[in-house]
C-alpha positions as a printed NumPy array, in Angstrom:
array([[65.699, 65.625, 53.204],
       [62.926, 63.26 , 54.253],
       [61.494, 60.681, 51.886],
       [58.119, 62.428, 52.046],
       [59.64 , 65.77 , 51.063],
       [61.557, 64.3  , 48.156],
       [58.517, 62.37 , 46.951],
       [56.488, 65.577, 46.989],
       [59.125, 67.412, 44.953],
       [59.399, 64.488, 42.518],
       [55.63 , 64.527, 42.028],
       [55.718, 68.261, 41.378],
       [58.581, 67.856, 38.901],
       [56.609, 65.199, 37.032],
       [53.633, 67.52 , 36.475],
       [55.65 , 69.109, 33.664],
       [55.491, 65.778, 31.788],
       [51.73 , 65.366, 31.943],
       [51.576, 65.263, 28.148],
       [53.876, 62.219, 27.908],
       [52.485, 58.786, 27.134],
       [51.661, 56.625, 30.131],
       [54.694, 54.435, 29.439],
       [57.099, 57.364, 29.052],
       [55.665, 59.057, 32.135],
       [56.152, 55.874, 34.146],
       [59.759, 55.485, 33.01 ],
       [60.607, 59.079, 33.866],
       [58.867, 58.893, 37.228],
       [60.632, 55.643, 38.065],
       [64.036, 57.094, 37.206],
       [63.447, 60.2  , 39.288],
       [62.422, 58.183, 42.341],
       [64.871, 55.273, 42.03 ],
       [68.094, 56.995, 40.996],
       [69.897, 58.216, 44.159],
       [71.749, 61.006, 42.359],
       [68.702, 63.283, 42.253],
       [68.141, 63.134, 45.995],
       [71.87 , 63.545, 46.64 ],
       [72.179, 66.648, 44.486],
       [69.311, 68.308, 46.349],
       [70.958, 67.285, 49.618],
       [74.096, 69.089, 48.44 ],
       [72.121, 72.268, 47.776],
       [72.233, 72.348, 43.994],
       [68.842, 74.059, 43.904],
       [70.243, 77.108, 45.71 ],
       [72.653, 77.956, 42.871],
       [71.565, 80.955, 40.781],
       [72.963, 79.608, 37.476],
       [72.939, 75.894, 36.637],
       [74.032, 74.104, 33.467],
       [73.133, 70.445, 32.893],
       [75.353, 68.86 , 30.239],
       [73.584, 65.965, 28.561],
       [70.314, 66.996, 30.185],
       [68.217, 64.322, 28.495],
       [64.528, 65.039, 28.974],
       [65.231, 67.685, 31.596],
       [64.352, 65.704, 34.722],
       [67.031, 67.257, 36.919],
       [66.148, 70.779, 35.829],
       [62.472, 70.117, 36.492],
       [63.305, 68.804, 39.964],
       [65.401, 71.891, 40.697],
       [62.475, 74.126, 39.773],
       [60.229, 72.16 , 42.113],
       [62.769, 72.452, 44.933],
       [63.072, 76.222, 44.444],
       [59.409, 76.642, 45.311],
       [58.539, 80.31 , 45.735],
       [62.169, 81.441, 45.658],
       [63.427, 83.385, 42.649],
       [63.72 , 81.194, 39.571],
       [67.324, 80.246, 38.761],
       [68.93 , 80.484, 35.336],
       [68.749, 76.941, 33.962],
       [70.545, 75.809, 30.817],
       [70.516, 72.299, 29.376],
       [72.504, 70.861, 26.46 ],
       [71.365, 67.614, 24.843],
       [72.577, 65.966, 21.643],
       [69.525, 63.754, 21.088],
       [66.863, 65.751, 19.215],
       [63.903, 63.799, 20.613],
       [65.076, 64.162, 24.222],
       [65.868, 67.847, 23.745],
       [62.382, 68.391, 22.333],
       [60.757, 66.739, 25.363],
       [62.899, 68.821, 27.73 ],
       [62.065, 72.031, 25.911],
       [58.338, 71.33 , 25.986],
       [58.392, 70.317, 29.647],
       [60.413, 73.265, 30.907],
       [59.11 , 75.97 , 28.588],
       [60.481, 79.393, 29.377],
       [61.793, 78.196, 32.755],
       [64.985, 76.9  , 31.106],
       [67.038, 77.22 , 27.949],
       [67.392, 73.851, 26.223],
       [69.936, 73.634, 23.412],
       [70.254, 70.715, 21.016],
       [74.01 , 70.462, 20.666],
       [77.157, 68.371, 20.896],
       [79.243, 68.712, 24.051],
       [82.335, 68.552, 21.844],
       [81.782, 72.128, 20.708],
       [78.617, 73.595, 22.243],
       [79.425, 76.764, 24.251],
       [78.95 , 76.556, 28.022],
       [77.523, 79.787, 29.469],
       [78.896, 81.327, 32.686],
       [77.353, 79.483, 35.632],
       [77.733, 78.482, 39.276],
       [77.024, 74.74 , 39.007],
       [77.547, 72.254, 36.17 ],
       [76.245, 68.684, 36.125],
       [77.646, 65.921, 33.92 ],
       [75.778, 62.768, 34.878],
       [76.438, 59.451, 33.119],
       [77.582, 61.29 , 29.992],
       [81.364, 61.684, 29.931],
       [82.113, 58.079, 28.929],
       [80.33 , 58.674, 25.617],
       [82.971, 61.251, 24.703],
       [86.444, 60.463, 23.31 ],
       [89.272, 61.197, 25.748],
       [90.467, 64.377, 23.941],
       [86.895, 65.711, 24.032],
       [86.656, 64.903, 27.736],
       [89.832, 66.872, 28.375],
       [88.677, 69.88 , 26.377],
       [85.239, 69.782, 28.015],
       [86.731, 69.884, 31.512],
       [88.774, 72.94 , 30.537],
       [85.706, 74.684, 29.119],
       [83.658, 73.86 , 32.208],
       [86.377, 75.296, 34.454],
       [86.416, 78.473, 32.344],
       [82.646, 78.832, 32.752],
       [82.738, 78.554, 36.562],
       [83.816, 81.176, 39.096],
       [86.188, 80.261, 41.939],
       [84.213, 78.013, 44.261],
       [81.813, 76.953, 41.505],
       [80.937, 73.284, 41.469],
       [80.97 , 70.529, 38.869],
       [79.153, 67.279, 39.624],
       [80.281, 64.267, 37.578],
       [78.776, 60.809, 37.895],
       [80.603, 57.998, 36.138],
       [81.293, 54.311, 36.568],
       [84.59 , 53.446, 38.245],
       [86.54 , 51.46 , 35.664],
       [88.672, 49.967, 38.453],
       [85.69 , 48.54 , 40.362],
       [85.794, 44.97 , 39.093],
       [82.413, 43.241, 38.818],
       [80.514, 46.471, 39.43 ],
       [82.176, 48.061, 36.444],
       [81.617, 44.98 , 34.284],
       [77.893, 45.29 , 35.061],
       [77.925, 48.897, 33.868],
       [79.849, 48.045, 30.714],
       [77.473, 45.207, 29.844],
       [74.387, 47.362, 30.407],
       [75.799, 50.185, 28.29 ],
       [76.702, 47.807, 25.466],
       [73.218, 46.295, 25.429],
       [71.66 , 49.766, 25.429],
       [73.877, 50.829, 22.522],
       [72.891, 47.741, 20.536],
       [69.219, 48.456, 21.222],
       [69.731, 51.962, 19.794],
       [71.374, 50.499, 16.695],
       [74.837, 51.734, 17.76 ],
       [76.531, 48.36 , 17.484],
       [80.06 , 49.744, 17.185],
       [79.666, 52.515, 19.757],
       [82.88 , 53.186, 21.662],
       [83.071, 54.259, 25.294],
       [85.882, 56.025, 27.146],
       [85.694, 54.869, 30.748],
       [88.13 , 55.927, 33.468],
       [88.765, 54.854, 37.021],
       [87.666, 57.206, 39.779],
       [91.326, 57.795, 40.607],
       [92.023, 58.831, 37.008],
       [88.991, 61.113, 36.937],
       [90.177, 62.763, 40.134],
       [93.633, 63.348, 38.661],
       [92.165, 64.824, 35.478],
       [89.815, 67.091, 37.401],
       [92.616, 68.308, 39.644],
       [94.77 , 69.   , 36.585],
       [91.905, 71.083, 35.184],
       [91.84 , 73.276, 38.309],
       [89.402, 71.53 , 40.649],
       [89.55 , 70.011, 44.108],
       [87.62 , 66.743, 44.183],
       [85.557, 64.741, 46.674],
       [84.014, 61.382, 45.715],
       [81.135, 59.281, 47.034],
       [79.534, 56.001, 45.917],
       [76.373, 56.652, 43.934],
       [74.914, 53.307, 42.864],
       [71.894, 53.19 , 45.161],
       [72.013, 49.473, 45.918],
       [72.302, 48.508, 42.238],
       [75.125, 46.261, 40.958],
       [76.622, 49.23 , 39.108],
       [79.862, 50.824, 40.33 ],
       [78.782, 54.447, 39.952],
       [80.58 , 57.269, 41.751],
       [79.6  , 60.911, 42.225],
       [82.47 , 63.379, 42.083],
       [81.969, 66.905, 43.417],
       [84.677, 69.1  , 41.886],
       [85.103, 72.623, 43.204],
       [86.824, 75.236, 41.067],
       [89.94 , 76.782, 42.553],
       [90.9  , 80.438, 42.604]])
């Protein structure tokens, strides 16, 4: 996908946030354009899936981008789950009847049957037992060949991981979550856990020139 094409789709996705403050609109626009994961997911054809679930959907940026990429094609079934009430409210207002946005906790919120699941920069907020249960529930929601996209920091990546951990700790303090705990894993450990849950896994760096050791894992459900 050319830069011009992606920029056009990003601009179209942002029209759904016209009611946001100038500052919020700028932050969302900057994230959509600067974060390489959005472009990569479109490159991997996520927008062609008929049923997509975004776990930890935030303000719904990815779902809005998918709608823009679909163009005149039939609208997909989009489902987002977000624990933060304010973010879920923004997503619901932006997407309207084009998506179902649920305010819920990934520890127990049901995952509807789907063809693609995304879990981007979210899993490390969950305790290890919750991570394990979530992977099992995601696998149960997907048909054979269905895809799960996970982006996480590689806990074995040295300085790149330390940069992620420091940034996350500062963000937690800013939110007033001074004692927030994180459950990071290495990419190798994530791959083993995904395979144990019934997926085949391919990994790719996904840090976009930042100092952060982020990795995108594409997990495909087995038969």
